[in-house]
XYZ file of C-alpha atoms in Angstrom:
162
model
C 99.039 116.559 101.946
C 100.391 114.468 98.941
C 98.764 111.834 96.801
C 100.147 109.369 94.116
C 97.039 108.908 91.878
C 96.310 105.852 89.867
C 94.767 105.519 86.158
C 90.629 105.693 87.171
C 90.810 108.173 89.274
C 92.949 110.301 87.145
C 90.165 109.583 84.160
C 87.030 109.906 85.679
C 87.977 113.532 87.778
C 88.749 114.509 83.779
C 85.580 113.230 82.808
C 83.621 114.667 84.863
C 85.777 118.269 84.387
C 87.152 118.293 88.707
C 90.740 116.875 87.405
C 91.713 120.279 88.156
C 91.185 120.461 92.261
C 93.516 118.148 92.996
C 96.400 121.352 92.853
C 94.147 122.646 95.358
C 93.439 119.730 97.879
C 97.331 118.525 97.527
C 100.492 119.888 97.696
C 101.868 116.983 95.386
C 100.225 114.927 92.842
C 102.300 111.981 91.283
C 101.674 109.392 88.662
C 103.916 106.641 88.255
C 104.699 105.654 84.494
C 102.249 102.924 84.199
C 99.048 105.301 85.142
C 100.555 107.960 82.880
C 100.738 105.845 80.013
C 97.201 103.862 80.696
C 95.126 106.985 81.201
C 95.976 108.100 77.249
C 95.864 111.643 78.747
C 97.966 114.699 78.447
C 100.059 115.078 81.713
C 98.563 118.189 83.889
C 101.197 120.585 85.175
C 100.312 119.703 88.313
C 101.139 115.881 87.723
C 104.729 114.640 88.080
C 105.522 111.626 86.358
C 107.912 109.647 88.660
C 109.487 106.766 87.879
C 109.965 104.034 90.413
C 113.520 102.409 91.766
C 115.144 99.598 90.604
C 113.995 97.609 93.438
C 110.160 99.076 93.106
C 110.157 97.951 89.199
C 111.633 94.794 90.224
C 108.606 94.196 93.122
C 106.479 94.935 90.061
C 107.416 93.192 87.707
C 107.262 89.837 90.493
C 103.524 90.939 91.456
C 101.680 91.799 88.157
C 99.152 88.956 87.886
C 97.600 89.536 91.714
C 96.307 93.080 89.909
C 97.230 95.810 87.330
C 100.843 97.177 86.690
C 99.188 100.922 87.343
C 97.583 99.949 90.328
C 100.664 97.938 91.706
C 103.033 100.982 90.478
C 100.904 103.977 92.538
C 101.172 101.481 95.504
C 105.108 101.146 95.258
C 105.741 104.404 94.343
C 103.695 105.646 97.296
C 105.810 103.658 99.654
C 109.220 104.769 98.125
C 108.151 108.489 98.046
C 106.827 108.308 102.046
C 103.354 109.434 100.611
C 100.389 107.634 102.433
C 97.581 107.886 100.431
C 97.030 106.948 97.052
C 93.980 107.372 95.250
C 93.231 103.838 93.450
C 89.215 102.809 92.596
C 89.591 98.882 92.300
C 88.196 97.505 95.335
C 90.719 94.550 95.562
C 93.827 97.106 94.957
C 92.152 99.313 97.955
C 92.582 96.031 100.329
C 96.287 95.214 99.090
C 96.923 99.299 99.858
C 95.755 99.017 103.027
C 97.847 95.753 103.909
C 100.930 97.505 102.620
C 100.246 100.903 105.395
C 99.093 103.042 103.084
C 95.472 104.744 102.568
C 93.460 104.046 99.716
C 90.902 107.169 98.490
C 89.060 106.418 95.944
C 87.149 108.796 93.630
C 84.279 109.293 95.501
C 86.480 109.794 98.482
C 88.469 112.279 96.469
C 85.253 114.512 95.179
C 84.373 114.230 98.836
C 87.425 115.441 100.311
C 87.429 118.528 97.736
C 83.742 119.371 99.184
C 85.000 119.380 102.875
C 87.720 121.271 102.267
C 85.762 124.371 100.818
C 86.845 123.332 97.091
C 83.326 122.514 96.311
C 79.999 122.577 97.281
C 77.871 119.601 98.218
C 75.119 119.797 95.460
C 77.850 120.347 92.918
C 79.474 117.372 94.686
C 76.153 115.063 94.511
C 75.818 116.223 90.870
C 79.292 115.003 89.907
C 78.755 111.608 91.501
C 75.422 111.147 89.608
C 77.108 112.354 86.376
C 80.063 109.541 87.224
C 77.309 106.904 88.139
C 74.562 107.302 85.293
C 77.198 108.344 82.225
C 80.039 107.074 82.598
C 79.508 104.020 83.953
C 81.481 104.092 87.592
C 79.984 101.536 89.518
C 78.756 102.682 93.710
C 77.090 100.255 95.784
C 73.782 101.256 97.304
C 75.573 100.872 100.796
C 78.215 103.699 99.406
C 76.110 106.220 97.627
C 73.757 106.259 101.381
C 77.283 106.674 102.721
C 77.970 109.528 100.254
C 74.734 111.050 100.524
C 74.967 110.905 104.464
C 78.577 112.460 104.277
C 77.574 115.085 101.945
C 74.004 115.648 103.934
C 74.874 117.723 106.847
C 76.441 120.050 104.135
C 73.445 119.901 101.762
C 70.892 120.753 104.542
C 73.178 123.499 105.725
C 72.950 125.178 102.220
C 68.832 124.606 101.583
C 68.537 126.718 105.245
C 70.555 129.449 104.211
């Protein structure tokens, strides 16, 4: 599985130390130049900077306004790559992902993929989302952190029997 990653994402898993799973959940990580430069972050090993087509920095360059050069960037460079999702947080970027074919995961979605596939367990996982919610500042609508907790639940009851 492959993933172009966008700036918040890409900040917050550092923030909260789980930058580091993505190697393990993805086969290929990529950034496009925009996100690299935005998230003020040394470039992972595990992150290629790719740089988008003529034509892609072109569709760009016509669309900034409607949202943010990073966001609009992961989106395009997803598409010219053939890599369906693309992990972007901005709710309004998410819609315009999905309208293009592609699959927006945002960093909830990400922390709860990485618990599902083994990478992490779901108390860690719960943790993580509290530490993105009450420090630094990631806003979750009560309707997604039931959604979160429900997701992660199963898993978290499993562990308390054992």
């Amino acid at each position: 599985m492959r993933l172009v990653i966008n700036a918040s994402p890409w900040i917050f898993l550092t923030k909260i130390d789980l930058l580091s799973l993505l190697p393990s959940c993805f086969s290929q990580v990529l950034g496009p130049p925009a996100v690299v430069a935005e998230t003020g972050l040394e470039l992972p090993d595990f992150i290629e900077a790719r740089t988008l087509s003529q034509v892609g920095d072109a569709f760009v360059r016509g669309a900034l306004g409607t949202l943010h050069r990073g966001e609009l960037e992961a989106m395009v460079l997803a598409r010219e790559e053939g890599i369906d999702l693309v992990a972007i947080d901005d709710k309004a970027a998410r819609a315009r992902a999905s309208q293009l074919g592609l699959r927006p995961i945002d960093t909830l979605g990400l922390i709860v993929l990485a618990q599902r596939l083994g990478y992490l367990d779901a108390p860690t996982a719960m943790a993580k989302i509290g530490e993105l919610v009450d420090i630094h500042g990631l806003y979750v609508s009560t309707q997604a952190r039931q959604q979160i907790r429900t997701q992660l639940g199963a898993t978290l009851t499993d562990t308390i029997k054992r």
